[in-house]
Amino acid sequence: MTNNQTLVLIILTFIILITLVNVIISIIERRKQIAKINTLWDNKLKLESFIRPNSRFDAQYHAYRDHYNEQSFIDDKTWSDLNMDTLFHKINFNFTAIGEMRLYATLRGMFKVNQTSLINKFKDNKVFRLNVSYILSKIGKNVYPLFPDQMLPTKRNILLMFCPLLPFIGVAFIFLIPSKGILICLTFMILNAILSFKLKKSYDQDLKSIFYTANVIKQSQALSKIESTPAISVDFTHFKASRRFSGLLVRVESQDMASSIIMFIKLVFMIDYFLFHLIQRSYFKYQEEVMACYDYISILDNHYSIAMYQHTLTHYCYPKINHNINGLQMKSIIHPLLDEENAIANTIDISNHILLTGSNASGKSTFMKAVALNLILAQSIQTATAHSFIYQPGYVMTSMANADDVLSGDSYFMSELKSIRRLFNTHQCNKIYCFIDEIFKGTNTTERIAASESVLSYLDNQKAYQVIAATHDVELSTLLENTYNNYHFNESIQENSIFFDYKIKPGKANTRNAIELLRITQFPIDIYQRAQQNIRNL
């Protein structure tokens, strides 16, 4: 055996060993993943319990919001008032980045998760659930891609497309002049590696998105073959190139030796650049089918996520729409962010505006947020944290957690004015649910009552609006008693403790606790007694 033959044999043996190691590692990782997924449902866990630093949950919503009627979306103020980011993370059991992005957009009002039969299939059929979950997990969240219809075609350089072939010139010379062949091969490999690094800086996000898309298409085809999954109208033969090179269309994230060698091979042969331009043309040509695959994956992922979210709950129902009622009928409604065991449920039918009165911390804000959040959940993911929730569909707006804005220079009252003013700009909806907490809290009592009565009366005169407002000004209960139904929350004080039952009751509030709280929290006795005297004199 000649030296040249020995060298070739060593290289081939090395390549075979690396391939075997990679295959073995893949099999081990696959078994670990399946075992982990198999435990998720019973333990009510997410596959990933952390938030990735590269996450872009809102990317789809912001990319496509201009394509829809803006009036149908939950605005930023309402989203913030209701702590919707926290609720999103609680509901988010998605396996994929595009599933997360679609769920966020769904909660903002862009889409709906409403295939009850598919949700129940995930709940009731373990084999179906595991098969779908495993395939979705193969897509994962390593990349938060640009959507295919948001990407611009990248012009390819014909000369660079031939660069992957250059090292093979050196390989051919090895058989003729070994020393020169090795030198030529190494030179071209170094050149390709430098070009790979340089080019990667300019198209890295597109590269990640294209490779992610290749995986989405591949797994869409795999999912479509599972019994009971929805059909998908895509001709997968249009994507032969990406299927043919699917083994190379991966992002190498691990730091082990096998992964490092794969990365080295991809760099010196410019494999990523070559495949990127080879397959991107088919993605642009069949863009609608590519987007259909994105929708297919994210919709399946969302229905799994909602099935798992419902599985974590003991207190929920499927809400019902009734266009014949003017408002809401709720039995045992609770706030979806509160612990179910400790949350206090309330039952109420709302057919008119409501004015809530009651002491501080008695439950007014929590009740309003519970109703608003359940309206959003009912209309987006067909879930309500109640025993029964019947509603007339409508747009949800809030004016609650107002604060000074140091950057803009707005005072508390100015921020509140802007928040309430925007409530009047929604005229295209048939039904608008408005939730206003402690209206005009930032100004003096006389003007607060006058302005509050004017605003609430104005909203009463707008046919589409249904208002739930909370106030500490009991005077408003009398001023608005002909147009607003009065409800209240109250408390009881026993010795040195104050107790709240957090139950909504009809009528005006008849208790106050601010002065007694001075005593309970051990303010100087002179302050407490003087405050009592002031109350008697007012």
XYZ file of C-alpha atoms in Angstrom:
538
model
C 0.000 0.000 0.000
C 1.428 3.369 -1.043
C 1.685 6.405 1.218
C -1.082 8.128 -0.767
C -3.414 5.182 -0.324
C -2.621 5.042 3.384
C -3.437 8.744 3.759
C -6.740 8.339 1.928
C -7.602 5.304 4.059
C -6.859 7.230 7.265
C -9.046 10.118 6.140
C -11.930 7.807 5.185
C -11.645 5.910 8.477
C -11.695 9.198 10.387
C -14.795 10.376 8.531
C -16.582 7.058 9.157
C -15.744 7.175 12.884
C -16.975 10.747 13.208
C -20.185 9.805 11.399
C -20.744 6.816 13.699
C -20.114 8.922 16.795
C -22.572 11.521 15.549
C -25.225 8.876 14.835
C -24.785 7.331 18.291
C -25.007 10.748 19.969
C -28.166 11.532 17.966
C -29.795 8.258 19.033
C -28.962 8.900 22.700
C -30.267 12.487 22.533
C -33.435 11.304 20.789
C -34.150 8.756 23.511
C -33.536 11.346 26.232
C -35.900 13.789 24.523
C -38.656 11.187 24.148
C -38.282 10.160 27.798
C -38.506 13.794 28.918
C -41.549 14.528 26.742
C -43.222 11.411 28.126
C -43.187 12.959 31.629
C -44.485 16.424 30.742
C -48.227 15.758 30.749
C -48.460 13.908 34.053
C -46.216 16.440 35.771
C -47.875 19.441 34.067
C -44.503 20.782 32.962
C -43.060 22.761 30.070
C -40.259 21.286 27.980
C -38.317 24.498 28.677
C -38.967 26.293 31.950
C -36.835 29.311 31.054
C -37.149 32.259 28.680
C -34.464 32.334 25.995
C -32.477 35.590 25.729
C -33.119 35.686 21.964
C -36.884 35.281 22.345
C -39.122 37.557 20.270
C -42.643 36.601 21.322
C -44.232 39.663 19.772
C -42.507 39.428 16.353
C -45.458 37.979 14.441
C -47.930 40.401 16.004
C -45.877 43.472 15.093
C -44.965 42.139 11.635
C -48.587 41.586 10.573
C -50.713 43.941 12.680
C -51.070 46.399 9.784
C -52.694 43.634 7.706
C -55.667 43.481 10.075
C -58.257 45.789 11.562
C -56.360 47.498 14.378
C -59.616 47.942 16.326
C -59.751 44.203 16.994
C -56.436 44.072 18.888
C -55.789 44.434 22.611
C -53.951 47.746 22.868
C -50.685 48.231 24.755
C -52.298 49.985 27.740
C -54.837 47.225 28.286
C -52.131 44.579 27.816
C -50.026 46.274 30.495
C -52.927 46.964 32.894
C -53.936 43.301 32.907
C -50.402 41.869 33.270
C -50.890 39.984 30.028
C -47.180 39.188 29.664
C -47.398 37.172 32.872
C -50.539 35.402 31.681
C -48.904 34.647 28.318
C -45.983 32.919 30.043
C -48.367 30.952 32.248
C -50.294 29.667 29.214
C -47.229 29.144 27.010
C -46.527 25.402 26.786
C -45.441 25.635 23.141
C -42.550 23.563 21.822
C -41.639 25.925 18.976
C -40.638 29.556 18.579
C -43.292 30.120 15.918
C -45.865 28.572 18.256
C -44.937 31.096 20.947
C -45.170 33.973 18.497
C -48.596 32.863 17.279
C -49.893 32.412 20.850
C -48.801 35.954 21.729
C -50.539 37.281 18.606
C -53.611 35.214 19.507
C -53.882 36.777 22.955
C -53.575 40.212 21.334
C -56.616 39.318 19.188
C -55.007 38.380 15.848
C -55.947 34.668 15.805
C -58.069 32.163 17.704
C -57.397 28.740 19.193
C -60.871 27.283 18.842
C -60.676 23.697 17.560
C -62.129 22.005 20.624
C -61.877 18.554 19.043
C -58.120 18.999 18.545
C -57.650 20.242 22.113
C -59.528 17.196 23.393
C -57.467 14.911 21.136
C -54.324 16.128 22.900
C -55.979 15.552 26.267
C -57.440 12.118 25.624
C -55.044 10.372 23.215
C -51.629 9.793 24.778
C -50.042 8.249 21.667
C -51.217 11.153 19.505
C -49.985 13.668 22.082
C -46.527 12.093 22.365
C -46.033 11.693 18.622
C -46.995 15.289 17.870
C -45.042 16.646 20.851
C -41.838 14.894 19.833
C -41.978 16.184 16.259
C -42.736 19.726 17.444
C -39.801 19.548 19.856
C -37.486 18.796 16.918
C -38.238 22.299 15.627
C -37.691 23.923 19.001
C -36.814 27.479 19.996
C -33.123 27.835 19.164
C -34.107 30.304 16.458
C -36.856 32.944 16.391
C -37.026 33.248 12.611
C -37.966 35.970 10.218
C -41.180 34.890 8.535
C -40.609 33.800 4.913
C -42.830 36.525 3.481
C -40.867 39.116 5.500
C -37.523 38.132 3.969
C -36.073 39.674 0.825
C -34.365 37.460 -1.785
C -30.579 37.509 -1.408
C -28.685 37.718 -4.684
C -26.138 34.936 -5.041
C -22.567 35.330 -6.287
C -21.936 32.729 -8.996
C -18.194 32.609 -8.283
C -18.808 31.968 -4.583
C -21.160 29.115 -5.466
C -18.131 27.278 -6.939
C -15.952 27.823 -3.851
C -17.150 24.605 -2.130
C -15.549 22.656 -5.005
C -12.087 24.267 -4.728
C -10.671 22.017 -1.942
C -11.393 19.005 -4.146
C -8.852 20.336 -6.652
C -6.228 19.871 -3.967
C -7.575 16.393 -3.178
C -7.130 15.438 -6.848
C -3.535 16.720 -6.810
C -2.758 14.585 -3.737
C -2.819 11.504 -5.971
C -0.378 13.163 -8.412
C 1.877 15.383 -6.304
C 0.984 14.748 -2.611
C 2.900 17.681 -1.108
C 1.463 20.252 -3.529
C -1.985 18.652 -3.345
C -2.106 18.982 0.436
C -0.888 22.599 0.214
C -3.519 23.487 -2.417
C -6.263 21.753 -0.399
C -5.316 23.560 2.819
C -5.084 26.923 1.029
C -8.577 26.639 -0.437
C -9.984 25.355 2.862
C -8.568 28.364 4.721
C -9.894 30.700 2.016
C -13.371 29.156 2.269
C -13.345 29.376 6.067
C -12.475 33.093 5.905
C -15.211 33.691 3.322
C -17.715 31.724 5.433
C -17.066 33.882 8.500
C -17.210 37.093 6.477
C -20.434 36.189 4.677
C -22.085 34.931 7.845
C -22.056 38.438 9.328
C -24.140 39.804 6.467
C -26.791 37.096 6.200
C -26.735 35.192 9.494
C -30.351 35.979 10.474
C -31.586 35.044 7.000
C -29.499 31.874 7.137
C -30.990 30.888 10.491
C -34.493 31.622 9.204
C -34.007 29.628 5.990
C -32.650 26.622 7.870
C -35.440 26.922 10.440
C -37.934 27.020 7.574
C -36.424 23.855 6.103
C -37.061 22.119 9.416
C -40.608 23.512 9.622
C -41.392 22.096 6.168
C -39.814 18.743 7.004
C -41.712 18.377 10.284
C -44.974 19.600 8.707
C -44.779 16.675 6.320
C -44.032 14.295 9.205
C -46.955 15.637 11.256
C -49.366 15.415 8.326
C -48.759 11.651 8.237
C -49.878 11.145 11.849
C -53.409 9.851 12.171
C -55.924 12.491 13.336
C -53.738 15.516 12.589
C -55.406 18.116 10.362
C -54.780 17.986 6.620
C -52.375 20.456 5.017
C -52.623 21.717 1.430
C -48.945 21.664 0.519
C -47.162 19.846 -2.310
C -43.991 18.777 -0.512
C -42.318 17.753 -3.788
C -41.723 21.472 -4.329
C -39.103 21.314 -1.589
C -36.980 18.382 -2.751
C -33.702 20.274 -2.346
C -34.233 21.071 1.321
C -35.353 17.480 2.007
C -32.365 16.061 0.144
C -29.908 18.088 2.211
C -31.909 18.089 5.454
C -29.035 16.458 7.342
C -26.830 19.447 6.582
C -29.491 22.077 7.292
C -28.822 22.202 11.017
C -27.383 24.759 13.382
C -24.458 23.213 15.239
C -24.855 24.394 18.834
C -22.974 21.762 20.873
C -19.316 22.127 21.853
C -18.378 18.422 21.674
C -15.704 17.126 19.297
C -18.121 15.657 16.741
C -20.044 18.941 16.488
C -16.827 20.919 16.170
C -15.690 18.732 13.291
C -19.064 19.112 11.548
C -18.792 22.879 11.947
C -15.266 22.776 10.546
C -16.416 20.810 7.487
C -19.312 23.215 6.903
C -16.952 26.187 7.057
C -14.160 24.936 4.801
C -16.592 23.750 2.154
C -18.934 26.773 2.539
C -21.850 24.370 2.839
C -24.183 26.858 4.536
C -23.724 29.498 1.835
C -24.171 26.978 -0.960
C -27.327 25.410 0.500
C -28.793 28.771 1.502
C -28.841 29.956 -2.103
C -29.776 26.536 -3.427
C -33.024 26.298 -1.466
C -34.104 29.916 -0.883
C -35.353 30.243 -4.458
C -37.887 27.447 -3.975
C -39.079 29.087 -0.746
C -39.765 32.367 -2.507
C -41.358 30.603 -5.476
C -43.734 28.621 -3.248
C -44.065 31.210 -0.493
C -47.763 30.540 0.172
C -47.054 26.862 0.805
C -44.150 27.739 3.088
C -46.419 30.046 5.091
C -49.017 27.266 5.206
C -46.391 25.076 6.893
C -45.652 27.839 9.427
C -49.362 28.143 10.209
C -49.767 24.365 10.396
C -46.959 23.942 12.932
C -47.900 26.950 15.068
C -51.613 26.068 15.140
C -50.900 22.494 16.242
C -48.434 23.803 18.825
C -50.978 26.313 20.170
C -53.689 23.689 20.548
C -51.284 21.490 22.499
C -50.379 24.508 24.644
C -54.016 25.272 25.458
C -54.757 21.599 26.123
C -51.876 21.521 28.607
C -52.929 24.844 30.158
C -56.434 23.499 30.721
C -54.897 20.298 32.100
C -53.135 22.375 34.768
C -56.462 23.914 35.833
C -59.184 22.464 38.018
C -61.355 25.564 37.750
C -62.212 26.308 34.118
C -64.887 25.915 31.457
C -65.471 26.315 27.741
C -67.214 29.703 27.417
C -70.405 30.091 25.425
C -71.440 32.924 23.127
C -74.941 34.328 23.379
C -75.735 37.315 21.170
C -79.152 37.674 22.788
C -77.817 38.782 26.154
C -76.558 42.297 26.684
C -73.390 41.499 28.563
C -72.142 38.633 30.703
C -73.351 35.752 32.840
C -70.639 34.316 35.091
C -70.672 31.590 37.705
C -67.737 31.229 40.095
C -65.317 33.380 38.111
C -61.756 33.729 39.421
C -58.680 35.691 38.359
C -56.591 33.435 36.044
C -53.286 34.559 37.569
C -54.268 33.687 41.135
C -53.666 30.327 42.751
C -56.866 28.337 42.277
C -56.917 27.009 45.831
C -56.850 30.481 47.374
C -58.782 32.480 44.776
C -62.263 33.654 45.810
C -64.926 32.985 43.166
C -67.746 35.393 42.354
C -71.039 34.861 40.540
C -72.851 37.683 38.773
C -74.960 38.514 35.723
C -73.986 41.809 34.114
C -76.592 43.311 31.806
C -75.972 46.974 32.612
C -73.090 49.245 33.578
C -71.641 48.590 37.024
C -70.204 51.022 39.549
C -68.078 49.326 42.205
C -67.430 50.909 45.580
C -65.565 49.587 48.570
C -62.543 49.971 50.778
C -58.924 49.709 49.758
C -57.746 46.129 49.066
C -61.314 44.790 49.270
C -61.220 43.140 45.822
C -62.573 45.695 43.342
C -59.543 45.754 41.034
C -59.038 42.000 41.175
C -62.668 41.397 40.229
C -62.517 43.797 37.291
C -59.298 42.226 36.031
C -60.804 38.753 36.413
C -63.734 39.723 34.186
C -61.548 41.515 31.618
C -59.004 38.695 31.425
C -61.673 36.039 31.060
C -63.292 38.016 28.256
C -59.934 38.004 26.451
C -59.304 34.302 27.124
C -62.825 33.359 26.057
C -62.471 35.133 22.728
C -58.899 34.024 21.983
C -58.317 30.525 23.401
C -61.882 29.442 24.233
C -61.130 29.065 27.934
C -62.509 30.791 31.027
C -61.486 30.364 34.651
C -65.067 29.986 35.837
C -67.659 27.247 36.234
C -69.771 28.952 33.586
C -69.056 31.933 31.343
C -71.658 33.165 28.850
C -70.852 36.326 26.963
C -71.572 38.602 24.072
C -68.329 39.050 22.079
C -66.738 42.473 22.315
C -63.581 44.548 22.448
C -61.837 44.928 25.831
C -60.262 48.199 27.016
C -58.983 49.205 30.436
C -57.781 52.270 32.289
C -56.251 50.982 35.487
C -52.579 51.038 36.426
C -51.814 54.665 35.617
C -48.562 56.264 36.748
C -46.303 59.280 36.311
C -44.300 59.152 33.077
C -40.890 60.647 33.820
C -39.645 60.355 30.229
C -42.574 62.217 28.684
C -43.016 64.551 31.637
C -46.647 63.525 32.184
C -47.987 63.744 35.724
C -50.193 61.006 37.171
C -53.326 62.954 36.299
C -52.169 63.674 32.738
C -51.377 59.983 32.220
C -54.834 59.155 33.531
C -56.475 61.685 31.202
C -54.732 60.185 28.175
C -55.665 56.690 29.282
C -59.357 57.533 29.639
C -59.434 59.714 26.512
C -58.418 56.788 24.298
C -61.546 54.896 25.420
C -63.631 57.221 23.253
C -61.742 56.447 20.040
C -63.203 52.981 19.510
C -66.305 53.353 17.379
C -66.097 50.493 14.876
C -66.953 47.711 17.333
C -70.471 46.502 18.047
C -69.605 45.835 21.686
C -66.941 47.495 23.839
C -66.211 46.436 27.409
C -64.583 49.264 29.406
C -62.939 48.739 32.791
C -61.973 51.896 34.703
C -60.296 51.652 38.109
C -60.418 54.579 40.566
C -61.443 57.077 37.918
C -59.648 60.452 38.086
C -57.816 59.465 41.241
C -55.131 62.053 40.487
C -57.175 65.203 41.183
C -59.150 66.832 44.019
C -62.429 65.394 45.302
C -64.825 68.012 43.909
C -63.446 68.000 40.392
C -62.957 64.218 40.469
C -66.638 63.590 41.188
C -67.766 66.134 38.597
C -65.472 64.809 35.869
C -66.157 61.158 36.715
C -69.914 61.619 36.515
C -69.542 63.347 33.144
C -67.300 60.638 31.659
C -69.400 57.736 32.927
C -72.610 59.400 31.745
C -71.052 60.014 28.331
C -70.095 56.340 28.035
C -73.623 55.362 29.051
C -74.946 57.345 26.092
C -72.711 55.430 23.665
C -74.713 52.394 22.579
C -71.787 49.997 22.117
C -70.197 50.507 25.547
C -70.588 48.408 28.664
C -68.707 49.863 31.619
C -67.429 48.460 34.890
C -65.901 51.271 36.945
C -64.517 51.387 40.471
C -64.377 54.416 42.741
C -63.893 55.464 46.353
C -66.360 58.306 45.847
C -69.624 56.963 47.227
C -71.306 60.157 45.988
C -71.061 58.770 42.443
C -73.296 55.876 43.479
C -76.133 58.334 44.027
C -75.409 60.521 41.006
C -75.373 57.534 38.628
C -77.913 55.240 40.276
C -80.357 55.558 37.350
C -77.836 54.363 34.762
C -75.315 52.243 36.697
C -76.021 49.260 38.928
C -74.294 49.635 42.279
C -72.174 46.803 43.667
C -69.622 46.814 46.439
C -66.954 44.897 48.336
C -66.548 45.272 52.071
C -64.555 44.086 55.075
C -64.888 43.442 58.783
C -62.572 44.594 61.542
C -62.072 42.342 64.531
C -59.802 43.630 67.296
C -56.477 44.385 65.607
C -57.123 42.633 62.308
C -59.039 43.425 59.149
C -60.746 40.663 57.185
C -61.866 40.729 53.549
C -64.195 38.145 52.042
C -63.588 39.427 48.451
C -67.232 38.720 47.530
C -69.167 41.108 45.327
C -72.473 42.306 46.787
C -75.320 44.456 45.412
C -75.710 48.043 46.585
C -73.384 50.822 47.708
C -70.445 50.360 50.060
C -71.333 51.070 53.659
C -67.970 50.591 55.361
C -64.667 52.460 55.484
C -61.354 51.193 56.757
C -58.696 53.866 56.228
C -58.914 55.359 59.734
C -59.057 51.971 61.461
C -56.025 50.865 59.467
C -54.108 53.715 61.143
C -54.794 52.052 64.482
C -54.179 48.501 63.278
C -50.826 49.438 61.737
C -49.855 51.150 65.013
C -49.712 54.808 64.007
C -49.292 57.124 67.028
C -52.583 57.195 68.958
C -52.807 60.998 68.615
C -52.952 60.673 64.821
C -55.683 58.030 65.017
C -57.833 60.015 67.474
C -57.446 63.272 65.550
C -58.440 61.499 62.319
C -61.569 60.134 64.025
C -62.469 63.618 65.222
C -61.953 65.020 61.728
C -64.343 62.423 60.315
C -67.024 63.425 62.815
C -66.582 67.098 61.941
C -66.749 66.648 58.175
